[in-house]
Coordinates of C-alpha atoms in Angstrom, one line a residue:
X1 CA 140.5 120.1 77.7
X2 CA 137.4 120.6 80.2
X3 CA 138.1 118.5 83.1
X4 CA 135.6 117.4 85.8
X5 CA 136.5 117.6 89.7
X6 CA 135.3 115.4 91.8
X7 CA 136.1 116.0 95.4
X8 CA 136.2 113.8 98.4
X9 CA 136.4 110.7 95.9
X10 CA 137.7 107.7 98.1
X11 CA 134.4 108.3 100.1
X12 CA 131.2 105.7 99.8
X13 CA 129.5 107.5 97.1
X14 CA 132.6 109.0 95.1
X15 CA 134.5 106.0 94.8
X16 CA 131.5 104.6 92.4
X17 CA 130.9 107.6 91.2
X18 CA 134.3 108.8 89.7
X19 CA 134.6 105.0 88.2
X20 CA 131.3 106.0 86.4
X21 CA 132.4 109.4 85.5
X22 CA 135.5 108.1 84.0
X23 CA 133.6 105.4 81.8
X24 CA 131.4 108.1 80.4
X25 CA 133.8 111.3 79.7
X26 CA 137.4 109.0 79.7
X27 CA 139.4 109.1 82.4
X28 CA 141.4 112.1 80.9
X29 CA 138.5 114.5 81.8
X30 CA 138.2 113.2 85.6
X31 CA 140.2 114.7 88.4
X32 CA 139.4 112.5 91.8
X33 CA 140.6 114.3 94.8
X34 CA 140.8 113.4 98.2
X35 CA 142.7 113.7 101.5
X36 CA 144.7 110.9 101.6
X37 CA 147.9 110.0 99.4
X38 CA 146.7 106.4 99.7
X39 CA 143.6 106.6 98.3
X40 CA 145.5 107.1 95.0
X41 CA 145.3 103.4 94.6
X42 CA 141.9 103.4 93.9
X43 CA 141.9 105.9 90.8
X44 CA 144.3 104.3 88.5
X45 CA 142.2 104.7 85.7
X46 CA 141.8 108.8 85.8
X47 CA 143.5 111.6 87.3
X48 CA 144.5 111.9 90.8
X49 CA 145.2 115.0 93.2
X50 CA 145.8 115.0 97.0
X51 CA 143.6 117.9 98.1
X52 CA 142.3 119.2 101.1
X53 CA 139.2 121.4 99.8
X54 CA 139.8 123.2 103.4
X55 CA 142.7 124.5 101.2
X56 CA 141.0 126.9 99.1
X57 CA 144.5 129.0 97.6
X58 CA 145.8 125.2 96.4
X59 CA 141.8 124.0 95.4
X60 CA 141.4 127.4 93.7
X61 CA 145.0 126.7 91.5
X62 CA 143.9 123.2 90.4
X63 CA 140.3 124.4 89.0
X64 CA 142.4 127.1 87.0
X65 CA 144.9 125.0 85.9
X66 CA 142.9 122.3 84.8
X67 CA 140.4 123.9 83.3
X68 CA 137.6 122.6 85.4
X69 CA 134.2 123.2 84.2
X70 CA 132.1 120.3 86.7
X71 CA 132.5 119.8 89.9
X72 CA 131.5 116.9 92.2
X73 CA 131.5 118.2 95.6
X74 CA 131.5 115.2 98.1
X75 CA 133.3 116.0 100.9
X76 CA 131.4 116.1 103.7
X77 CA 131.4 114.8 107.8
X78 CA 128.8 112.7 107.9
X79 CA 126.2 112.8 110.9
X80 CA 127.4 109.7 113.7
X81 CA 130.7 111.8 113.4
X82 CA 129.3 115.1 113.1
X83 CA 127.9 114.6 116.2
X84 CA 130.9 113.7 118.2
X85 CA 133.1 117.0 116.5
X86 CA 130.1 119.2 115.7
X87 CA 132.3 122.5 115.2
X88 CA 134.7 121.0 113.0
X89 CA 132.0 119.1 111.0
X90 CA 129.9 122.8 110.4
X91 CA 133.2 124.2 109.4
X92 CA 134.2 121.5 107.2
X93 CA 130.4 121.1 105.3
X94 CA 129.9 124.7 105.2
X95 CA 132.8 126.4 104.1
X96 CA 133.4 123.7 101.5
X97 CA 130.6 124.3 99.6
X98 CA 130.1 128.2 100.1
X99 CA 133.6 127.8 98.1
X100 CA 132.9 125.9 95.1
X101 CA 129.7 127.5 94.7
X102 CA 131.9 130.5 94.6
X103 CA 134.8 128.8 92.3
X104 CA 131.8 128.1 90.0
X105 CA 130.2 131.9 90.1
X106 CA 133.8 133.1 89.0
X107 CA 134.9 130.9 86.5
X108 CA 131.3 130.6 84.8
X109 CA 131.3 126.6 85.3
X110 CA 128.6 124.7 83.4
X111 CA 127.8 122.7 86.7
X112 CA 128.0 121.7 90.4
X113 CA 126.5 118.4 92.0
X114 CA 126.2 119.0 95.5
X115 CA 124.6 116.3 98.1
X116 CA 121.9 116.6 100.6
X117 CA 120.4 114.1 102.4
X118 CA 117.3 113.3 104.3
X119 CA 119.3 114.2 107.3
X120 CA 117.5 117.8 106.9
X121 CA 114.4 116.9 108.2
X122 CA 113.6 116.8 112.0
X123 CA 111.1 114.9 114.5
X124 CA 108.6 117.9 113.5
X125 CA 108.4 116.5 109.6
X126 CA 106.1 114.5 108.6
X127 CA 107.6 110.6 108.8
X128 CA 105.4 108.7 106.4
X129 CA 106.2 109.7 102.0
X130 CA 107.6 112.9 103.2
X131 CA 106.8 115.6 100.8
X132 CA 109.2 118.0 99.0
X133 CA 108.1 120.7 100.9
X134 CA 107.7 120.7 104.3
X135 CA 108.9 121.5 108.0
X136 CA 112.4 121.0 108.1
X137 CA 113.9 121.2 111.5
X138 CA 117.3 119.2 111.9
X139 CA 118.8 118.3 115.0
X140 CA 121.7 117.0 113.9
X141 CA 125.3 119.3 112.8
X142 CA 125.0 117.3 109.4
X143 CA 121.7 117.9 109.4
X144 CA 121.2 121.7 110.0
X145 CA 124.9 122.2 107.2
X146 CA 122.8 120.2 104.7
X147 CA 119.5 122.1 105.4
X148 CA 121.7 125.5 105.1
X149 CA 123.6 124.1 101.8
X150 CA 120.1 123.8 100.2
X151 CA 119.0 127.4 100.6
X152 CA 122.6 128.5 99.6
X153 CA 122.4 126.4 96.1
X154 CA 119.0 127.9 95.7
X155 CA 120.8 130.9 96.1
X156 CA 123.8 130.9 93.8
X157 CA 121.4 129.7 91.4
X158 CA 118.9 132.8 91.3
X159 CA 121.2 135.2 92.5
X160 CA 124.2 134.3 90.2
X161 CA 122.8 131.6 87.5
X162 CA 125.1 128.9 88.8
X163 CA 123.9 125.6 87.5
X164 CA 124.0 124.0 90.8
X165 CA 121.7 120.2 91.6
X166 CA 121.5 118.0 94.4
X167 CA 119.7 115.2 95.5
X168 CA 118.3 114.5 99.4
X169 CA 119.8 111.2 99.4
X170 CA 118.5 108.4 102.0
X171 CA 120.7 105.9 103.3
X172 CA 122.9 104.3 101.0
X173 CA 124.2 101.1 100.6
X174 CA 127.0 99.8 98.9
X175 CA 129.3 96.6 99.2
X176 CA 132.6 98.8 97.2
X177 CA 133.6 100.9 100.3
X178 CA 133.6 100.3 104.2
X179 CA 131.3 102.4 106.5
X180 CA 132.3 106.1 106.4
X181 CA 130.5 107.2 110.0
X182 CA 126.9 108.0 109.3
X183 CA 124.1 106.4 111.3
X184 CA 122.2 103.9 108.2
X185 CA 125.8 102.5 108.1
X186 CA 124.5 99.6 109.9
X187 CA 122.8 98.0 106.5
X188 CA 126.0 98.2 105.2
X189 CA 128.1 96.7 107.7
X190 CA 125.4 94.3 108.3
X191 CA 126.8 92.1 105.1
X192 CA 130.2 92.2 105.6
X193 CA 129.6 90.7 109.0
X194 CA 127.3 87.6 107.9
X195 CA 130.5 87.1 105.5
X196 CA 133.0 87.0 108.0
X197 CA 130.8 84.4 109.8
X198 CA 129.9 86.9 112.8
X199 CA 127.4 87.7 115.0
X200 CA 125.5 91.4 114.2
X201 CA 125.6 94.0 116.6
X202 CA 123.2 96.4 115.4
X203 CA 123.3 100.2 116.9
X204 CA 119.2 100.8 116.2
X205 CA 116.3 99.1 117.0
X206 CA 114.7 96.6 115.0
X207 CA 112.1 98.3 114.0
X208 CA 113.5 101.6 113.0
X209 CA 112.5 102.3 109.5
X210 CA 114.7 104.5 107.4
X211 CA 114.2 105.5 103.7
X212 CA 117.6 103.9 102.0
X213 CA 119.1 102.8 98.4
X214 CA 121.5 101.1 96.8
X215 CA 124.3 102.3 95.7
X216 CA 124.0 101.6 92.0
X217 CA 120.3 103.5 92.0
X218 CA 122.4 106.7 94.1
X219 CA 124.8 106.6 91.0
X220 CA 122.0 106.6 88.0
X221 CA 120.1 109.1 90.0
X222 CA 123.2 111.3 89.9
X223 CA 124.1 111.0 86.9
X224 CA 120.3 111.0 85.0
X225 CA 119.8 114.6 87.1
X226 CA 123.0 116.0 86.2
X227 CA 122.3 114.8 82.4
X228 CA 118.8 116.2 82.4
X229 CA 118.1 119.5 80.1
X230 CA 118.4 122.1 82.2
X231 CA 114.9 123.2 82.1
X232 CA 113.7 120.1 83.4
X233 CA 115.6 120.9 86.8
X234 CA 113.0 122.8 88.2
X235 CA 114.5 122.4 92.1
X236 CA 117.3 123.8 92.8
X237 CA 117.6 123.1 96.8
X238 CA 117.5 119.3 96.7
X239 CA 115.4 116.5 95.3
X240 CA 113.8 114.2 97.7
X241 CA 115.0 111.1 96.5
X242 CA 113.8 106.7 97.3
X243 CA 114.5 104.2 96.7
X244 CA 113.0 101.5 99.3
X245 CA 112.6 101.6 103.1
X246 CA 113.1 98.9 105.7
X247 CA 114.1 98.4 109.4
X248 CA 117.2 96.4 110.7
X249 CA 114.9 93.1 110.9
X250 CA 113.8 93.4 107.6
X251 CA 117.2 93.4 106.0
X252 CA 118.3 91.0 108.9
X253 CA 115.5 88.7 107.5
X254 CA 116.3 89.1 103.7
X255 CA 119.4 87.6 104.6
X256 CA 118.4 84.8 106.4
X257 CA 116.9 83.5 102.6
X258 CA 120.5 83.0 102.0
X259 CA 122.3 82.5 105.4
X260 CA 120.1 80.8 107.6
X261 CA 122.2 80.7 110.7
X262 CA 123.2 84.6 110.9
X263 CA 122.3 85.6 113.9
X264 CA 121.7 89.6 115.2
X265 CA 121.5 91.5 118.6
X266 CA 120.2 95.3 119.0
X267 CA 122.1 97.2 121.2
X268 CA 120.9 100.8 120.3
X269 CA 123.0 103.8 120.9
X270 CA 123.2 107.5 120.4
X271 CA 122.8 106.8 116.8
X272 CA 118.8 106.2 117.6
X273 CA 118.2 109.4 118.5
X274 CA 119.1 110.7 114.9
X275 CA 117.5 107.9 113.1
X276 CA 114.4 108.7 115.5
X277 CA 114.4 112.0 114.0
X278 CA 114.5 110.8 110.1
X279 CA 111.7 109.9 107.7
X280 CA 110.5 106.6 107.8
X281 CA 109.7 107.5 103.8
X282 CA 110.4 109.7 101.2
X283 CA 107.9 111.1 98.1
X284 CA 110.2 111.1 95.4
X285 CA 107.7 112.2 92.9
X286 CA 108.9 115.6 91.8
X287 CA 112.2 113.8 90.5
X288 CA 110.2 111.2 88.7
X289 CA 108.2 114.1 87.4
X290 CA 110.8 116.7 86.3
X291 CA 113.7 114.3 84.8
X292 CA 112.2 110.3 85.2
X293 CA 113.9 108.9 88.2
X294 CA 112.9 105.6 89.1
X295 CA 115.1 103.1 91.4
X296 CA 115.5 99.5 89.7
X297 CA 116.7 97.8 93.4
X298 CA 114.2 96.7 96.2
X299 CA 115.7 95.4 99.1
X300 CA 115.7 91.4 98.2
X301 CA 117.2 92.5 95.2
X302 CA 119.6 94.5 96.8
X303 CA 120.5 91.5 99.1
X304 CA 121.0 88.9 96.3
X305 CA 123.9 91.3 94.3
X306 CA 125.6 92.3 97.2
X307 CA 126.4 88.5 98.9
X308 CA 126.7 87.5 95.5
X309 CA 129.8 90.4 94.3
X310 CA 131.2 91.3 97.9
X311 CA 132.8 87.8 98.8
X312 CA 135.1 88.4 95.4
X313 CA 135.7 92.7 96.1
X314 CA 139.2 93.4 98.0
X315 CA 139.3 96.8 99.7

């Protein structure tokens, strides 16, 4: 049977996005990897591996022995933490994917999803609908592995026909996991703290505006790219990807509608500088063009679902 590796799974993005994987191709196809022995928990419903894709003799046996012909590479060190173990996180990001994209050259997979973010653009791009092509000068570790990781998926792709696709993913947002140490983390941490009946200390400005999503759009993006006919994937770097934009008072204010009494203080730290550096908006429209993306959540929205489901999630 043709399995489908998905690795760094307990994070934000894969813990939603294994579940989904599983619903479509059973959970006997799915392999969810991660680190940690504990996050086996979480996967009871597919296939489970503790796997440290730093590992590559003991990553390189599972694809062969499962028969792996997708892979799902998440594993990443996202930027706040980047920052604070930059060698470790440029090892970590790099190295990963230089091997799967290698693991899928060799064993002739049929495809590779590989993140990017908006973290690859600098204070030189443009910051309002930021186009698909333009200056892109990171200043962030996460930023400058995620710029490299696009030109080397371009690369296995016209050098070696590997059917690699990625998305430039902005913040995302989702109430399923905790905060996993990148700088938009605030918006998520934001809503468990209004919960928990606690003041919000928020670690940017208020009016920093930052292209974001929520989480159920980032998981029918993926999935409708890595569905689409090949042909209709016509770049093979990364997709800009949006899905809305706001600043920490505008979500602060969408949640007054419901909560009235929250209250929120801005103590910004190093984490400004990055989100300084970040589009304030994205132009999406080669991904609505090529293979029909289009986000169903706006912010309000957004807002409603996640005080409405988190109260009743346990983590």
């Amino acid at each position: 049977m043709e399995k489908i590796l998905v690795i760094g799974a307990a994070g934000q993005l894969g813990s939603e996005l294994t579940k989904s994987l599983s619903d479509i191709y059973g959970g006997d196809r799915v392999i969810a990897t991660d680190l940690n022995e504990s996050a086996r928990s979480k996967f009871d419903y597919c296939q489970f591996e503790v796997l440290d894709i730093m590992d590559q003799a003991k990553a390189k046996e599972l694809i062969q022995k499962e028969n792996v012909k997708q892979v799902y590479h998440l594993a990443a060190v996202l930027s706040a933490t980047g920052e604070q173990k930059p060698l470790f996180a440029w090892n970590l990001n790099m190295d990963s994917l230089l091997f799967v994209l290698e693991m899928a050259r060799e064993f002739k997979m049929e495809k590779v999803y590989w993140p990017s973010s908006i973290a690859v653009f600098g204070p030189n791009t443009p910051k309002i609908n930021t186009p698909q092509y333009c200056v892109k000068e990171p200043n962030t570790v996460y930023g400058i592995s995620k710029q490299a990781g696009e030109r080397w998926c371009e690369y296995y792709f016209q050098k070696y026909g590997v059917d690699v696709r990625s998305l430039r993913y902005p913040g995302l947002i989702g109430y399923k996991s905790l905060p996993g140490g990148g700088t938009t983390d605030y918006a998520v941490d934001i809503y468990h703290k209004v919960l928990a009946g606690e003041k919000f200390s928020c670690f940017l400005r208020e009016d920093s505006s930052l292209p974001m999503m929520y989480m159920p759009d980032a998981i029918k993006a993926t999935l409708d790219l890595m569905h689409a006919p090949s042909e209709s994937v016509k770049i093979r770097s990364s997709y800009n990807l949006a899905g809305m934009s706001f600043t920490p008072k505008d979500i602060y204010e969408s949640i007054l509608k419901y909560y009235p009494n929250f209250e929120i203080e801005y103590n910004p730290d190093f984490r400004q500088s990055i989100a300084d550096s970040w589009p304030d908006s994205v132009d999406d429209s080669c991904a609505r063009t090529d293979w029909g993306w289009k986000p169903d959540f706006g912010l309000d929205e957004m807002t409603k679902d996640i005080l409405e489901n988190l109260p009743n999630y346990s983590f």
